[in-house]
């Protein structure tokens, strides 16, 4: 079986839009494109390098696919470009006949059904890069098995967020974490089962607490 892995850059308030540059995705008047640039160090490079050394195929939304297709085929002597150009690119798109980057395949009209089928097959894991809209579909259908986050020490206020309103509630298990010299937290999470709740309240609430609870209704 294949896993779906989301490798994502996020701000402290969960924004993942346009981490690479001002021209990447200015949708909605987003003004902070390129917000990751000044935080990169060797530790982050090593963390990302490990992500790309394992066998993978790419899983992309159409906007991210177009950004990548206009960039990676034109980068010479770049190991990431070599990997991205060689692997299969599975793309969520309604324009099935316009995928010009080599080894690109449309996920078809029913993206969720196709991904469930792909997950049951043998093969490399499916690695999501960017693709904020596609991620919302996957989160809503509980299709992501692992989330690898680089959490940057800044607040962007507005923009496309990793976890939207349609996200299916679930617990996660931290399997790895470290910090860069620039304050970026690098953390990997896997599925952790159902959400468990409890209470720190005393067994017998006070009269004031009983009255307070009446205001909920």
PDB file of C-alpha atoms in Angstrom:
ATOM      1  CA  UNK A   1       0.000   0.000   0.000  1.00  0.00           C
ATOM      2  CA  UNK A   2       1.053   3.552  -0.687  1.00  0.00           C
ATOM      3  CA  UNK A   3       0.915   6.417   1.799  1.00  0.00           C
ATOM      4  CA  UNK A   4      -0.117   9.979   1.025  1.00  0.00           C
ATOM      5  CA  UNK A   5       2.335  12.394   2.634  1.00  0.00           C
ATOM      6  CA  UNK A   6       1.814  16.162   2.823  1.00  0.00           C
ATOM      7  CA  UNK A   7       5.084  18.108   3.123  1.00  0.00           C
ATOM      8  CA  UNK A   8       4.115  21.687   3.835  1.00  0.00           C
ATOM      9  CA  UNK A   9       5.545  25.054   4.883  1.00  0.00           C
ATOM     10  CA  UNK A  10       3.243  26.917   7.284  1.00  0.00           C
ATOM     11  CA  UNK A  11       3.276  30.083   9.361  1.00  0.00           C
ATOM     12  CA  UNK A  12       2.380  29.966  13.057  1.00  0.00           C
ATOM     13  CA  UNK A  13      -1.201  30.866  12.134  1.00  0.00           C
ATOM     14  CA  UNK A  14      -1.389  28.063   9.577  1.00  0.00           C
ATOM     15  CA  UNK A  15      -0.969  29.967   6.300  1.00  0.00           C
ATOM     16  CA  UNK A  16       0.738  28.012   3.513  1.00  0.00           C
ATOM     17  CA  UNK A  17       0.233  30.381   0.574  1.00  0.00           C
ATOM     18  CA  UNK A  18       3.145  31.427  -1.664  1.00  0.00           C
ATOM     19  CA  UNK A  19       6.127  30.449   0.499  1.00  0.00           C
ATOM     20  CA  UNK A  20       8.582  30.669  -2.399  1.00  0.00           C
ATOM     21  CA  UNK A  21       8.214  34.116  -3.910  1.00  0.00           C
ATOM     22  CA  UNK A  22       5.979  37.165  -4.629  1.00  0.00           C
ATOM     23  CA  UNK A  23       4.920  35.855  -8.063  1.00  0.00           C
ATOM     24  CA  UNK A  24       4.055  32.360  -6.842  1.00  0.00           C
ATOM     25  CA  UNK A  25       0.434  32.912  -5.757  1.00  0.00           C
ATOM     26  CA  UNK A  26      -0.805  36.468  -5.114  1.00  0.00           C
ATOM     27  CA  UNK A  27      -4.465  35.333  -5.112  1.00  0.00           C
ATOM     28  CA  UNK A  28      -6.732  37.258  -2.746  1.00  0.00           C
ATOM     29  CA  UNK A  29      -4.272  40.145  -2.594  1.00  0.00           C
ATOM     30  CA  UNK A  30      -1.697  38.110  -0.653  1.00  0.00           C
ATOM     31  CA  UNK A  31       1.290  40.425  -0.071  1.00  0.00           C
ATOM     32  CA  UNK A  32       3.860  38.216   1.620  1.00  0.00           C
ATOM     33  CA  UNK A  33       4.936  35.803  -1.108  1.00  0.00           C
ATOM     34  CA  UNK A  34       8.421  34.492  -0.361  1.00  0.00           C
ATOM     35  CA  UNK A  35       8.013  34.513   3.418  1.00  0.00           C
ATOM     36  CA  UNK A  36      10.271  31.453   3.900  1.00  0.00           C
ATOM     37  CA  UNK A  37      13.304  32.870   2.076  1.00  0.00           C
ATOM     38  CA  UNK A  38      15.275  34.387   4.966  1.00  0.00           C
ATOM     39  CA  UNK A  39      14.870  31.386   7.289  1.00  0.00           C
ATOM     40  CA  UNK A  40      16.717  28.669   5.362  1.00  0.00           C
ATOM     41  CA  UNK A  41      19.715  26.952   6.946  1.00  0.00           C
ATOM     42  CA  UNK A  42      21.590  23.656   6.605  1.00  0.00           C
ATOM     43  CA  UNK A  43      19.324  21.813   9.044  1.00  0.00           C
ATOM     44  CA  UNK A  44      16.274  22.646   6.956  1.00  0.00           C
ATOM     45  CA  UNK A  45      18.062  21.616   3.788  1.00  0.00           C
ATOM     46  CA  UNK A  46      18.948  18.265   5.344  1.00  0.00           C
ATOM     47  CA  UNK A  47      15.358  17.741   6.553  1.00  0.00           C
ATOM     48  CA  UNK A  48      13.949  18.418   3.095  1.00  0.00           C
ATOM     49  CA  UNK A  49      16.685  16.352   1.470  1.00  0.00           C
ATOM     50  CA  UNK A  50      15.613  13.296   3.444  1.00  0.00           C
ATOM     51  CA  UNK A  51      12.076  13.767   2.165  1.00  0.00           C
ATOM     52  CA  UNK A  52      13.255  13.519  -1.416  1.00  0.00           C
ATOM     53  CA  UNK A  53      15.731  10.655  -1.004  1.00  0.00           C
ATOM     54  CA  UNK A  54      12.960   8.104  -0.398  1.00  0.00           C
ATOM     55  CA  UNK A  55      11.020   6.795  -3.426  1.00  0.00           C
ATOM     56  CA  UNK A  56       8.006   8.981  -4.194  1.00  0.00           C
ATOM     57  CA  UNK A  57       5.596  10.170  -6.845  1.00  0.00           C
ATOM     58  CA  UNK A  58       4.213  13.695  -6.762  1.00  0.00           C
ATOM     59  CA  UNK A  59       0.580  14.490  -5.988  1.00  0.00           C
ATOM     60  CA  UNK A  60      -0.316  18.009  -7.076  1.00  0.00           C
ATOM     61  CA  UNK A  61      -3.204  20.402  -7.453  1.00  0.00           C
ATOM     62  CA  UNK A  62      -3.391  22.145 -10.799  1.00  0.00           C
ATOM     63  CA  UNK A  63      -2.066  25.526  -9.632  1.00  0.00           C
ATOM     64  CA  UNK A  64       0.992  23.997  -7.986  1.00  0.00           C
ATOM     65  CA  UNK A  65       1.508  21.752 -11.010  1.00  0.00           C
ATOM     66  CA  UNK A  66       1.630  24.792 -13.298  1.00  0.00           C
ATOM     67  CA  UNK A  67       4.106  26.555 -10.985  1.00  0.00           C
ATOM     68  CA  UNK A  68       6.358  23.484 -10.887  1.00  0.00           C
ATOM     69  CA  UNK A  69       6.061  22.776 -14.632  1.00  0.00           C
ATOM     70  CA  UNK A  70       7.239  26.311 -15.381  1.00  0.00           C
ATOM     71  CA  UNK A  71      10.244  25.935 -13.067  1.00  0.00           C
ATOM     72  CA  UNK A  72      11.722  22.484 -12.498  1.00  0.00           C
ATOM     73  CA  UNK A  73      12.219  21.344 -16.111  1.00  0.00           C
ATOM     74  CA  UNK A  74      14.468  24.366 -16.631  1.00  0.00           C
ATOM     75  CA  UNK A  75      16.786  23.871 -13.641  1.00  0.00           C
ATOM     76  CA  UNK A  76      20.107  22.282 -14.606  1.00  0.00           C
ATOM     77  CA  UNK A  77      22.335  20.308 -12.229  1.00  0.00           C
ATOM     78  CA  UNK A  78      19.742  20.381  -9.462  1.00  0.00           C
ATOM     79  CA  UNK A  79      19.083  17.047  -7.697  1.00  0.00           C
ATOM     80  CA  UNK A  80      15.532  18.034  -6.740  1.00  0.00           C
ATOM     81  CA  UNK A  81      14.806  18.977 -10.352  1.00  0.00           C
ATOM     82  CA  UNK A  82      16.150  15.632 -11.499  1.00  0.00           C
ATOM     83  CA  UNK A  83      13.835  13.820  -9.089  1.00  0.00           C
ATOM     84  CA  UNK A  84      10.771  15.912  -9.857  1.00  0.00           C
ATOM     85  CA  UNK A  85      11.276  15.649 -13.601  1.00  0.00           C
ATOM     86  CA  UNK A  86      11.660  11.864 -13.443  1.00  0.00           C
ATOM     87  CA  UNK A  87       8.847  10.819 -11.110  1.00  0.00           C
ATOM     88  CA  UNK A  88       5.190  10.406 -12.014  1.00  0.00           C
ATOM     89  CA  UNK A  89       3.103  13.509 -11.374  1.00  0.00           C
ATOM     90  CA  UNK A  90      -0.533  12.796 -10.444  1.00  0.00           C
ATOM     91  CA  UNK A  91      -2.563  15.960 -10.977  1.00  0.00           C
ATOM     92  CA  UNK A  92      -6.038  17.064  -9.896  1.00  0.00           C
ATOM     93  CA  UNK A  93      -7.257  18.944 -12.948  1.00  0.00           C
ATOM     94  CA  UNK A  94     -10.300  19.434 -15.152  1.00  0.00           C
ATOM     95  CA  UNK A  95      -8.014  20.128 -18.131  1.00  0.00           C
ATOM     96  CA  UNK A  96      -6.825  16.585 -18.642  1.00  0.00           C
ATOM     97  CA  UNK A  97      -5.235  17.189 -22.064  1.00  0.00           C
ATOM     98  CA  UNK A  98      -2.998  20.114 -21.023  1.00  0.00           C
ATOM     99  CA  UNK A  99      -0.427  18.335 -18.850  1.00  0.00           C
ATOM    100  CA  UNK A 100       2.785  18.997 -20.760  1.00  0.00           C
ATOM    101  CA  UNK A 101       5.388  18.117 -18.101  1.00  0.00           C
ATOM    102  CA  UNK A 102       6.761  14.650 -18.761  1.00  0.00           C
ATOM    103  CA  UNK A 103       5.358  11.714 -16.759  1.00  0.00           C
ATOM    104  CA  UNK A 104       2.210  13.640 -15.812  1.00  0.00           C
ATOM    105  CA  UNK A 105      -1.135  11.914 -15.315  1.00  0.00           C
ATOM    106  CA  UNK A 106      -4.571  13.321 -14.558  1.00  0.00           C
ATOM    107  CA  UNK A 107      -6.417  11.923 -11.539  1.00  0.00           C
ATOM    108  CA  UNK A 108      -9.602  12.021 -13.573  1.00  0.00           C
ATOM    109  CA  UNK A 109     -13.010  13.363 -12.675  1.00  0.00           C
ATOM    110  CA  UNK A 110     -13.299  11.562  -9.321  1.00  0.00           C
ATOM    111  CA  UNK A 111     -10.097  12.508  -7.497  1.00  0.00           C
ATOM    112  CA  UNK A 112     -11.051  10.883  -4.203  1.00  0.00           C
ATOM    113  CA  UNK A 113     -11.938   7.528  -5.790  1.00  0.00           C
ATOM    114  CA  UNK A 114      -8.738   7.511  -7.857  1.00  0.00           C
ATOM    115  CA  UNK A 115      -6.567   8.262  -4.837  1.00  0.00           C
ATOM    116  CA  UNK A 116      -8.194   5.525  -2.812  1.00  0.00           C
ATOM    117  CA  UNK A 117      -7.391   3.163  -5.665  1.00  0.00           C
ATOM    118  CA  UNK A 118      -3.784   4.374  -5.923  1.00  0.00           C
ATOM    119  CA  UNK A 119      -3.275   3.948  -2.175  1.00  0.00           C
ATOM    120  CA  UNK A 120      -4.168   0.264  -2.459  1.00  0.00           C
ATOM    121  CA  UNK A 121      -1.558  -0.352  -5.146  1.00  0.00           C
ATOM    122  CA  UNK A 122       2.110  -1.172  -4.763  1.00  0.00           C
ATOM    123  CA  UNK A 123       4.488   1.661  -5.501  1.00  0.00           C
ATOM    124  CA  UNK A 124       6.203   4.695  -4.010  1.00  0.00           C
ATOM    125  CA  UNK A 125       4.425   6.994  -1.594  1.00  0.00           C
ATOM    126  CA  UNK A 126       2.481   9.962  -2.965  1.00  0.00           C
ATOM    127  CA  UNK A 127       4.107  13.231  -1.877  1.00  0.00           C
ATOM    128  CA  UNK A 128       2.035  16.419  -1.825  1.00  0.00           C
ATOM    129  CA  UNK A 129       3.840  19.699  -2.390  1.00  0.00           C
ATOM    130  CA  UNK A 130       1.892  22.942  -2.026  1.00  0.00           C
ATOM    131  CA  UNK A 131      -1.585  22.276  -3.475  1.00  0.00           C
ATOM    132  CA  UNK A 132      -3.637  23.941  -0.722  1.00  0.00           C
ATOM    133  CA  UNK A 133      -6.985  23.323  -2.440  1.00  0.00           C
ATOM    134  CA  UNK A 134      -6.272  19.648  -3.095  1.00  0.00           C
ATOM    135  CA  UNK A 135      -5.139  19.224   0.520  1.00  0.00           C
ATOM    136  CA  UNK A 136      -8.561  20.429   1.712  1.00  0.00           C
ATOM    137  CA  UNK A 137     -10.211  17.657  -0.298  1.00  0.00           C
ATOM    138  CA  UNK A 138      -7.827  15.065   1.100  1.00  0.00           C
ATOM    139  CA  UNK A 139      -8.275  16.243   4.699  1.00  0.00           C
ATOM    140  CA  UNK A 140     -12.052  16.219   4.360  1.00  0.00           C
ATOM    141  CA  UNK A 141     -11.905  12.604   3.127  1.00  0.00           C
ATOM    142  CA  UNK A 142      -9.285  11.410   5.656  1.00  0.00           C
ATOM    143  CA  UNK A 143      -6.792  10.467   2.945  1.00  0.00           C
ATOM    144  CA  UNK A 144      -3.551  11.928   4.337  1.00  0.00           C
ATOM    145  CA  UNK A 145      -1.407   9.429   6.262  1.00  0.00           C
ATOM    146  CA  UNK A 146       1.521  11.638   7.253  1.00  0.00           C
ATOM    147  CA  UNK A 147       2.106  15.386   7.564  1.00  0.00           C
ATOM    148  CA  UNK A 148       5.613  16.814   7.475  1.00  0.00           C
ATOM    149  CA  UNK A 149       5.554  20.454   8.580  1.00  0.00           C
ATOM    150  CA  UNK A 150       8.091  23.230   8.572  1.00  0.00           C
ATOM    151  CA  UNK A 151       6.552  25.765  10.941  1.00  0.00           C
ATOM    152  CA  UNK A 152       7.999  29.250  10.504  1.00  0.00           C
ATOM    153  CA  UNK A 153       8.158  31.800  13.343  1.00  0.00           C
ATOM    154  CA  UNK A 154       5.919  34.440  11.820  1.00  0.00           C
ATOM    155  CA  UNK A 155       2.207  35.296  11.630  1.00  0.00           C
ATOM    156  CA  UNK A 156       0.778  36.189   8.221  1.00  0.00           C
ATOM    157  CA  UNK A 157      -2.766  37.060   9.252  1.00  0.00           C
ATOM    158  CA  UNK A 158      -4.496  36.062   6.015  1.00  0.00           C
ATOM    159  CA  UNK A 159      -3.978  33.637   3.183  1.00  0.00           C
ATOM    160  CA  UNK A 160      -4.675  30.034   2.216  1.00  0.00           C
ATOM    161  CA  UNK A 161      -4.463  27.808   5.279  1.00  0.00           C
ATOM    162  CA  UNK A 162      -3.412  24.206   5.720  1.00  0.00           C
ATOM    163  CA  UNK A 163      -6.378  23.200   7.890  1.00  0.00           C
ATOM    164  CA  UNK A 164      -9.679  24.544   6.582  1.00  0.00           C
ATOM    165  CA  UNK A 165     -13.214  24.261   7.929  1.00  0.00           C
ATOM    166  CA  UNK A 166     -13.806  20.909   6.214  1.00  0.00           C
ATOM    167  CA  UNK A 167     -10.938  19.093   7.920  1.00  0.00           C
ATOM    168  CA  UNK A 168     -11.962  15.778   9.480  1.00  0.00           C
ATOM    169  CA  UNK A 169     -11.188  15.788  13.233  1.00  0.00           C
ATOM    170  CA  UNK A 170      -8.448  13.328  14.171  1.00  0.00           C
ATOM    171  CA  UNK A 171      -5.530  12.870  16.553  1.00  0.00           C
ATOM    172  CA  UNK A 172      -1.936  12.906  15.329  1.00  0.00           C
ATOM    173  CA  UNK A 173       1.227  11.313  16.671  1.00  0.00           C
ATOM    174  CA  UNK A 174       4.510  13.227  16.597  1.00  0.00           C
ATOM    175  CA  UNK A 175       7.224  10.947  15.227  1.00  0.00           C
ATOM    176  CA  UNK A 176      10.047  13.418  14.744  1.00  0.00           C
ATOM    177  CA  UNK A 177      10.893  17.023  15.569  1.00  0.00           C
ATOM    178  CA  UNK A 178      13.829  19.416  15.557  1.00  0.00           C
ATOM    179  CA  UNK A 179      14.446  23.151  15.262  1.00  0.00           C
ATOM    180  CA  UNK A 180      16.557  25.095  12.805  1.00  0.00           C
ATOM    181  CA  UNK A 181      19.026  27.813  13.762  1.00  0.00           C
ATOM    182  CA  UNK A 182      16.468  30.362  12.514  1.00  0.00           C
ATOM    183  CA  UNK A 183      13.622  29.154  14.722  1.00  0.00           C
ATOM    184  CA  UNK A 184      11.785  26.952  12.230  1.00  0.00           C
ATOM    185  CA  UNK A 185      10.242  23.860  13.808  1.00  0.00           C
ATOM    186  CA  UNK A 186      10.438  20.755  11.633  1.00  0.00           C
ATOM    187  CA  UNK A 187       7.929  18.131  12.709  1.00  0.00           C
ATOM    188  CA  UNK A 188       6.521  14.927  11.262  1.00  0.00           C
ATOM    189  CA  UNK A 189       3.122  13.591  12.308  1.00  0.00           C
ATOM    190  CA  UNK A 190       1.366  10.307  11.586  1.00  0.00           C
ATOM    191  CA  UNK A 191      -2.190   9.194  12.263  1.00  0.00           C
ATOM    192  CA  UNK A 192      -2.954   8.955  15.975  1.00  0.00           C
ATOM    193  CA  UNK A 193      -6.469   7.499  16.008  1.00  0.00           C
ATOM    194  CA  UNK A 194      -9.604   9.154  17.311  1.00  0.00           C
ATOM    195  CA  UNK A 195      -9.638  12.308  19.430  1.00  0.00           C
ATOM    196  CA  UNK A 196      -9.883  11.489  23.128  1.00  0.00           C
ATOM    197  CA  UNK A 197     -11.466  13.979  25.499  1.00  0.00           C
ATOM    198  CA  UNK A 198     -11.424  14.308  29.284  1.00  0.00           C
ATOM    199  CA  UNK A 199     -12.054  16.892  31.964  1.00  0.00           C
ATOM    200  CA  UNK A 200     -10.067  18.641  34.700  1.00  0.00           C
ATOM    201  CA  UNK A 201     -13.296  19.829  36.342  1.00  0.00           C
ATOM    202  CA  UNK A 202     -14.176  18.516  39.827  1.00  0.00           C
ATOM    203  CA  UNK A 203     -16.715  15.722  40.054  1.00  0.00           C
ATOM    204  CA  UNK A 204     -19.140  18.022  41.851  1.00  0.00           C
ATOM    205  CA  UNK A 205     -19.318  21.450  40.202  1.00  0.00           C
ATOM    206  CA  UNK A 206     -19.941  24.549  42.293  1.00  0.00           C
ATOM    207  CA  UNK A 207     -23.267  26.365  42.244  1.00  0.00           C
ATOM    208  CA  UNK A 208     -21.557  29.167  40.309  1.00  0.00           C
ATOM    209  CA  UNK A 209     -20.343  26.663  37.725  1.00  0.00           C
ATOM    210  CA  UNK A 210     -23.845  25.184  37.388  1.00  0.00           C
ATOM    211  CA  UNK A 211     -25.222  28.662  36.757  1.00  0.00           C
ATOM    212  CA  UNK A 212     -22.475  29.399  34.256  1.00  0.00           C
ATOM    213  CA  UNK A 213     -23.338  26.291  32.236  1.00  0.00           C
ATOM    214  CA  UNK A 214     -26.929  27.432  31.929  1.00  0.00           C
ATOM    215  CA  UNK A 215     -25.713  30.316  29.763  1.00  0.00           C
ATOM    216  CA  UNK A 216     -24.663  27.828  27.048  1.00  0.00           C
ATOM    217  CA  UNK A 217     -28.277  27.041  26.217  1.00  0.00           C
TER     218      UNK A 217
END
